[in-house]
XYZ file of C-alpha atoms in Angstrom:
535
model
C 213.316 175.910 79.941
C 210.146 174.716 78.186
C 208.210 171.732 79.705
C 206.264 169.111 77.924
C 203.128 167.085 78.933
C 202.798 165.064 82.059
C 201.792 161.831 81.618
C 198.666 160.298 83.630
C 199.470 159.102 87.024
C 199.655 160.260 90.500
C 199.039 163.999 90.796
C 201.724 166.133 92.254
C 201.713 169.802 93.715
C 204.531 172.222 93.264
C 206.333 173.446 96.615
C 207.293 176.769 97.104
C 210.826 175.657 96.388
C 209.764 174.415 92.868
C 210.550 170.829 93.885
C 207.410 168.642 93.316
C 205.895 167.179 96.190
C 203.637 163.894 96.298
C 200.354 163.661 98.112
C 202.296 162.010 100.870
C 204.838 164.666 101.238
C 207.695 162.795 99.597
C 210.104 164.986 97.315
C 210.666 164.266 93.584
C 213.969 166.336 93.996
C 215.832 166.242 90.650
C 217.423 169.642 91.561
C 220.415 167.791 93.481
C 221.251 166.355 89.986
C 221.142 169.752 88.423
C 224.646 170.609 88.377
C 225.891 167.205 87.022
C 223.150 167.206 84.625
C 224.032 170.847 83.232
C 227.376 169.513 82.826
C 226.386 166.842 80.598
C 224.122 169.329 78.873
C 226.807 171.698 77.790
C 229.776 169.201 77.611
C 231.437 170.663 74.512
C 228.905 173.311 73.654
C 231.968 175.804 73.341
C 235.658 174.858 74.063
C 238.747 176.882 74.724
C 239.705 179.376 73.482
C 235.867 180.039 73.265
C 236.442 181.698 69.735
C 234.209 181.240 66.549
C 237.575 181.235 64.674
C 238.881 178.153 66.447
C 239.332 174.907 64.776
C 237.603 172.864 67.484
C 234.351 175.225 67.691
C 233.850 174.593 63.996
C 232.722 170.912 64.479
C 230.258 170.868 67.575
C 227.585 168.829 69.204
C 229.355 165.563 69.746
C 227.317 163.728 72.492
C 223.619 162.409 72.612
C 222.603 163.791 69.271
C 219.639 162.186 67.792
C 218.874 163.318 64.216
C 215.708 162.604 62.114
C 215.877 158.955 61.320
C 215.812 159.534 57.313
C 219.076 161.613 57.892
C 221.108 159.524 60.225
C 220.129 156.243 58.337
C 220.504 157.365 54.847
C 223.492 154.981 54.296
C 222.308 152.166 56.341
C 220.812 151.639 60.163
C 222.386 152.800 63.221
C 224.920 150.285 65.082
C 223.271 150.001 68.611
C 225.745 150.373 71.530
C 226.292 152.502 74.680
C 228.422 154.935 73.257
C 226.625 158.301 73.311
C 229.151 160.069 70.644
C 227.555 158.009 67.829
C 224.915 159.740 65.875
C 221.583 158.199 66.189
C 217.790 158.740 65.862
C 216.952 157.401 69.118
C 218.076 156.557 72.717
C 217.264 153.855 74.885
C 217.478 153.386 78.753
C 216.781 150.171 80.722
C 217.413 150.101 84.520
C 216.125 148.021 87.562
C 213.768 149.073 90.137
C 212.411 147.887 93.313
C 208.996 148.335 94.316
C 208.669 149.496 97.886
C 205.013 150.718 97.789
C 201.895 149.435 96.181
C 201.050 152.749 95.057
C 204.478 153.504 93.614
C 204.970 155.972 90.497
C 207.890 156.702 88.235
C 208.911 160.329 86.975
C 211.160 160.789 83.779
C 212.610 164.072 82.856
C 213.789 164.303 79.404
C 216.533 167.154 78.738
C 218.263 168.246 75.409
C 219.611 171.321 73.633
C 217.727 173.073 70.517
C 220.025 174.615 68.003
C 219.233 178.232 67.607
C 220.765 179.778 64.681
C 222.157 183.498 65.555
C 222.430 185.529 62.166
C 223.889 189.088 62.208
C 222.021 191.253 59.829
C 223.260 194.859 58.852
C 221.104 197.523 57.961
C 221.260 198.560 54.212
C 220.803 201.982 52.581
C 217.261 201.200 51.659
C 216.403 200.136 55.141
C 216.408 196.519 54.268
C 218.729 193.985 56.091
C 221.611 191.897 54.684
C 222.912 188.938 56.561
C 226.767 189.256 57.226
C 229.262 187.230 59.132
C 230.064 189.991 61.718
C 229.331 193.630 62.686
C 230.752 196.181 64.777
C 228.364 198.809 66.304
C 228.945 202.396 66.835
C 229.742 201.597 70.855
C 232.458 198.985 69.594
C 230.849 195.777 70.391
C 231.384 193.175 67.866
C 228.563 190.898 66.917
C 229.269 187.557 65.126
C 226.925 185.166 63.419
C 227.064 181.693 65.261
C 225.080 179.007 66.332
C 223.619 179.059 69.877
C 221.445 176.443 71.619
C 218.283 176.808 73.794
C 217.815 174.045 76.938
C 214.531 172.113 76.686
C 213.060 169.513 79.204
C 209.957 167.553 79.526
C 208.586 165.605 82.461
C 206.526 162.457 82.380
C 204.852 161.004 85.902
C 203.015 157.900 85.912
C 201.716 155.272 88.377
C 204.014 152.099 87.960
C 200.977 149.978 88.084
C 200.095 151.806 84.866
C 203.153 151.295 83.330
C 203.151 147.566 83.810
C 200.024 147.220 81.903
C 200.770 149.243 78.888
C 203.502 151.790 77.712
C 203.003 155.377 77.895
C 204.457 157.891 74.864
C 204.433 161.683 75.201
C 205.529 164.196 72.903
C 209.024 165.931 73.963
C 209.721 168.043 70.959
C 209.774 171.887 71.114
C 208.287 174.494 68.841
C 210.187 176.662 66.118
C 210.336 180.355 66.363
C 212.270 183.289 65.418
C 213.402 186.139 67.876
C 214.589 189.508 66.551
C 216.935 191.906 68.547
C 217.611 195.408 67.461
C 221.332 196.825 67.711
C 222.035 200.255 68.667
C 222.107 203.001 66.439
C 220.077 201.212 63.770
C 223.310 199.490 62.686
C 221.222 195.995 62.248
C 219.790 193.245 64.131
C 220.313 189.867 65.454
C 217.909 187.212 64.162
C 217.595 184.016 66.219
C 215.718 181.039 64.569
C 214.725 177.661 65.617
C 213.642 174.888 63.643
C 210.622 172.593 64.907
C 211.666 169.587 66.738
C 209.601 166.501 66.729
C 210.311 163.912 69.323
C 208.555 161.485 71.863
C 209.296 159.587 74.903
C 208.002 156.140 75.601
C 207.909 154.763 79.025
C 207.026 150.965 80.061
C 207.903 148.531 82.772
C 208.065 144.956 83.067
C 207.894 142.956 86.104
C 210.493 140.376 86.872
C 209.216 139.462 90.174
C 206.768 140.638 92.582
C 209.193 143.439 94.040
C 211.295 143.944 90.826
C 210.744 145.688 87.507
C 212.745 146.562 84.384
C 211.997 150.236 83.222
C 212.515 151.154 79.706
C 212.567 155.011 78.439
C 212.779 155.366 74.708
C 213.262 158.886 73.121
C 213.391 159.224 69.555
C 213.454 161.924 67.082
C 210.285 161.537 65.002
C 211.014 164.485 62.558
C 212.449 164.394 59.026
C 214.715 166.288 56.769
C 213.702 167.426 53.285
C 216.790 165.768 51.873
C 218.650 162.887 53.295
C 222.027 164.449 51.762
C 221.608 167.519 53.842
C 225.138 168.515 55.540
C 225.469 167.787 59.218
C 225.555 171.434 60.266
C 222.199 171.739 58.661
C 220.653 168.487 60.005
C 221.523 169.402 63.703
C 218.723 172.324 63.224
C 216.272 169.361 63.195
C 218.337 167.230 66.122
C 217.876 166.781 69.812
C 221.522 167.483 71.227
C 222.989 166.164 74.415
C 219.968 164.270 75.016
C 219.775 162.479 78.555
C 217.296 161.724 81.152
C 216.587 161.793 84.741
C 214.541 159.000 86.368
C 213.100 159.130 89.863
C 209.745 158.154 91.718
C 207.943 157.569 94.643
C 207.937 154.293 96.530
C 210.819 152.748 94.349
C 214.402 152.111 94.715
C 216.933 151.825 91.780
C 219.588 149.489 91.473
C 223.112 150.131 90.174
C 223.842 148.593 86.898
C 227.584 149.252 87.596
C 227.568 147.465 90.974
C 224.395 145.455 91.311
C 223.721 143.508 94.416
C 224.606 139.880 93.814
C 221.139 138.472 93.336
C 220.359 141.082 90.694
C 223.515 140.720 88.777
C 222.022 138.711 85.930
C 219.057 140.819 85.686
C 221.274 143.958 85.375
C 223.219 142.252 82.699
C 219.995 141.926 80.680
C 219.373 145.652 80.523
C 219.657 146.788 77.387
C 221.187 150.701 76.975
C 221.825 152.179 73.528
C 223.578 155.517 73.005
C 223.463 156.092 76.539
C 224.078 154.500 80.331
C 222.125 155.233 83.543
C 224.032 155.538 86.780
C 222.926 156.228 90.097
C 222.592 159.829 90.914
C 222.317 161.976 94.013
C 223.495 161.513 97.412
C 227.058 160.406 97.972
C 228.746 156.949 97.480
C 230.211 157.594 101.038
C 226.666 157.224 102.699
C 226.329 153.454 103.017
C 222.541 153.615 103.693
C 221.860 155.494 100.329
C 224.342 153.667 98.247
C 224.797 150.056 99.499
C 222.273 147.600 99.422
C 221.681 144.763 101.795
C 223.653 142.485 99.821
C 226.369 144.917 99.052
C 225.163 146.250 95.706
C 224.558 149.905 94.949
C 221.095 151.460 95.122
C 219.602 154.816 95.125
C 216.512 156.806 94.538
C 217.270 158.526 91.234
C 219.219 157.677 87.993
C 220.878 159.839 85.473
C 221.214 158.341 82.033
C 223.852 160.153 80.153
C 225.526 159.723 76.747
C 228.621 160.328 78.437
C 230.284 157.715 80.589
C 229.891 158.532 84.419
C 230.308 156.440 87.489
C 227.678 156.015 90.261
C 226.877 159.250 92.113
C 228.577 161.656 89.704
C 229.340 165.010 91.610
C 230.752 168.513 90.179
C 233.790 169.133 92.245
C 232.655 171.798 95.191
C 235.942 173.891 94.213
C 234.718 174.862 90.740
C 233.167 177.914 90.436
C 231.302 177.381 86.980
C 231.278 175.409 83.924
C 233.883 175.726 81.442
C 232.199 173.091 78.881
C 234.948 170.752 78.897
C 234.730 168.466 81.978
C 237.745 166.370 80.560
C 239.932 169.282 81.118
C 241.336 170.547 84.509
C 239.706 173.965 85.909
C 243.140 175.508 86.920
C 244.500 174.912 83.480
C 241.675 176.219 81.352
C 241.484 179.199 83.792
C 245.175 180.270 83.571
C 244.829 179.560 79.737
C 241.694 181.871 79.732
C 243.425 184.463 81.626
C 246.181 184.816 78.866
C 244.006 185.526 76.050
C 244.701 188.691 74.135
C 242.375 191.456 74.394
C 241.377 190.898 70.726
C 240.768 187.223 71.511
C 238.521 188.117 74.282
C 236.643 190.488 72.453
C 236.159 187.847 69.656
C 235.116 185.096 72.417
C 232.580 187.705 73.789
C 231.144 188.192 70.309
C 230.769 184.339 69.687
C 228.368 183.643 72.437
C 226.751 184.848 75.559
C 228.150 181.615 77.532
C 231.719 182.504 76.288
C 231.365 186.068 77.732
C 230.279 184.564 81.245
C 233.233 182.505 81.539
C 235.378 185.512 80.496
C 233.518 187.693 83.118
C 234.094 184.879 85.952
C 237.821 184.146 85.187
C 238.501 187.974 85.230
C 236.818 188.540 88.533
C 237.773 185.238 90.252
C 238.886 186.046 93.724
C 242.334 184.676 94.869
C 241.154 182.380 97.311
C 238.631 180.663 94.695
C 241.524 180.428 92.357
C 243.833 178.819 94.849
C 241.169 176.051 95.590
C 241.422 174.759 92.052
C 244.982 173.856 92.508
C 243.919 170.643 94.415
C 242.095 168.983 97.282
C 242.366 165.817 99.410
C 239.138 163.997 99.277
C 239.934 161.275 101.885
C 242.712 159.524 103.535
C 243.163 155.768 103.471
C 245.818 153.580 105.478
C 249.082 152.791 103.314
C 248.991 149.245 102.680
C 252.175 147.353 104.238
C 255.114 147.022 101.612
C 255.836 143.688 100.614
C 259.556 144.362 100.279
C 261.767 145.421 103.037
C 261.676 148.982 102.958
C 264.500 151.457 103.524
C 264.631 153.141 106.791
C 263.054 156.657 106.688
C 265.870 158.363 108.035
C 268.060 156.855 105.270
C 265.728 157.838 102.559
C 265.700 161.086 100.748
C 262.534 162.954 100.283
C 261.181 162.345 96.633
C 261.980 165.738 95.625
C 265.706 165.465 96.461
C 268.824 164.275 94.775
C 269.272 160.548 95.233
C 265.750 159.510 95.759
C 265.679 157.233 92.798
C 268.919 155.669 93.520
C 268.863 151.825 93.923
C 265.538 151.512 92.472
C 264.945 149.537 89.262
C 261.466 149.506 87.920
C 262.472 146.892 85.208
C 263.762 144.366 87.780
C 261.834 145.366 91.262
C 259.080 143.044 92.011
C 255.732 143.018 94.141
C 254.117 140.117 95.657
C 250.591 139.275 94.055
C 248.824 136.180 95.522
C 252.160 134.837 96.404
C 253.568 135.461 93.183
C 256.668 137.665 92.543
C 255.589 140.033 89.504
C 258.017 142.302 87.640
C 259.280 143.065 84.241
C 258.518 140.270 81.906
C 255.753 138.785 84.052
C 252.592 138.046 82.259
C 249.237 138.958 83.859
C 245.559 138.966 83.366
C 243.443 142.299 83.825
C 241.012 142.425 86.455
C 239.982 146.200 87.164
C 238.159 146.783 90.591
C 234.305 146.706 89.944
C 233.921 150.055 92.067
C 236.051 152.885 91.371
C 238.200 151.713 88.462
C 238.728 154.025 85.669
C 236.252 153.750 82.617
C 238.973 153.079 80.189
C 240.503 150.239 82.289
C 237.187 148.590 82.521
C 237.309 148.245 78.907
C 240.458 145.911 79.259
C 238.796 143.548 81.862
C 240.123 140.019 81.160
C 242.677 140.770 78.659
C 246.257 139.471 79.122
C 249.202 141.622 79.221
C 253.013 141.717 80.086
C 254.405 143.831 83.085
C 257.006 146.484 81.843
C 257.948 147.644 85.404
C 256.891 148.096 88.977
C 256.390 151.613 90.238
C 255.879 153.611 93.642
C 254.356 156.717 93.596
C 255.025 159.746 96.151
C 252.350 158.750 98.067
C 253.423 155.111 98.567
C 251.026 153.530 96.191
C 252.239 150.663 94.070
C 251.348 150.494 90.226
C 252.429 148.101 87.691
C 253.066 149.429 84.058
C 251.677 146.716 81.506
C 251.416 146.475 77.841
C 248.686 144.473 76.222
C 249.456 141.172 74.403
C 247.008 141.931 71.618
C 248.077 145.253 71.093
C 249.710 145.627 67.755
C 251.738 148.834 68.572
C 252.752 147.288 71.883
C 256.545 147.479 71.043
C 256.048 151.165 70.086
C 254.397 151.929 73.574
C 257.443 150.283 75.069
C 259.965 152.032 73.144
C 258.604 155.732 74.117
C 257.281 154.611 77.781
C 253.577 154.646 77.215
C 251.889 152.038 79.561
C 248.710 151.162 81.160
C 249.012 151.206 85.014
C 247.209 148.910 87.232
C 247.291 148.293 91.074
C 248.600 144.927 92.351
C 244.985 143.911 93.384
C 244.010 144.455 89.720
C 246.196 141.875 88.228
C 245.835 138.151 88.041
C 249.438 136.268 87.579
C 249.371 133.942 84.705
C 252.734 132.579 85.134
C 253.897 131.884 88.810
C 257.344 132.535 89.318
C 259.306 131.639 92.412
C 261.164 134.309 94.366
C 264.585 133.445 93.966
C 268.078 134.986 94.280
C 267.949 135.984 90.507
C 265.273 138.418 91.200
C 265.082 139.901 94.829
C 262.278 142.060 95.692
C 262.845 145.606 95.720
C 261.106 148.811 96.037
C 259.619 150.451 92.829
C 261.238 153.742 91.573
C 260.013 156.780 93.381
C 259.158 158.763 90.481
C 259.477 161.952 91.961
C 259.496 164.744 89.131
C 258.989 161.674 86.820
C 255.565 160.821 88.533
C 253.715 158.083 86.937
C 250.981 159.195 84.960
C 247.513 160.707 86.121
C 245.974 157.020 85.656
C 248.318 156.084 88.453
C 246.891 158.412 91.101
C 245.172 156.944 94.006
C 241.530 157.286 95.101
C 242.625 159.262 98.262
C 243.991 162.096 96.220
C 242.754 164.538 93.446
C 246.177 166.240 92.442
C 244.128 168.867 90.320
C 240.877 169.745 90.428
C 238.470 169.087 87.337
C 234.997 170.593 86.668
C 233.379 167.721 86.191
C 232.148 164.822 87.629
C 234.299 163.272 90.600
């Protein structure tokens, strides 16, 4: 990867391991974020079935795309928001950092992909070359014209005192170029072209208190396109793709914006992140010393600002043997599907892109013990909360997979106690997703009101309530075909207290067995199937 210039500030030496070391011996170790950062960088790069002819691989580059401003605003200014799937010409990260030393410094690494157009050219009778869509050489290898991408990164290291006095702007673009690769037997050649990318990153800090600062990292595409009406596929050649940044430093500590300490919640709420969102990186959320501050909020030594929504301390599942470029999918499913590709489909995938060929090689040579690990893993075990209703004796209850396991259960009439109120079908509630560990999609629904459709028990003993949103115009349709949002009892606030009476006796929710509640209802203690992504 190419590196950009390093800003003024504390000098750094490079250790033998390639991890930069400050004069006092502390490490700026971004390497522990490399797996997650690479997953962000290549998310959606090439999707199953990894063939050029696949419809899903004809519309690419959906996250963190920074186009030239004259192109992306040809029909009006961009609308700021945290969504990294919206096209923009800039990306802004704001986060809080505590100052732990007077000689503190900040380091920022900006990463993105640069489009590389791979053209297949066939040798003509006159010795010239003609651009073609595909070419088969004498050895039987097929070559296809396709857009590849080259990873780029640039580092900026600046003393915090300097950032508090003035902003620092450095170029983070990439040079253009042409590479030519002859094909065997003088059949033709592969021509790879890259357009010059012009971009800059500005870093500035604002002091909020003697030991607290707000850091801003603003990366923008400063290039242009010849014609604002240029098609998107062509404009992408002048764009930064999957743009994100890593932020670290020496003598500083970063504050979680998802779960800030109570005394910093107001400052965290005033951070403005546009087309990206920073989360704590490195370490493990299970390590209290690294992830929890003295007042209960999350803190850490690094941040990953990503155009894809992530939790604090994202990690790649250790069972995953390699990137499949689709972190929203399950490794086991993608691996099985890839195994079932026909020989012709595999030939096309290999000809499409080298990264597709690497996936096929990994899948076809995967040892059985590695494949078995993809089936699932238990991350942790937690005590099961006492049931609020009298349970059926274990000796009288069939196992969930046996016939009769659902007998006597009625999700539409069973109830569960929440704050002393019996909630069941028809109860109205306000949604209060947990601050830590909640699904990102659930967080969007915080504060909304809903009606309970049923109470369910999963096979692991956890309770979930199915709800429909009051302001959802399609709520009746969702109820008709049984599509609900699922929340735990402690994520709901009763709106209509309903005394427990004989008309509605408490009961256990249905054990879903083969009719398990959807994936949204799984617990934190269980990962049913492994994802490549970030856990």
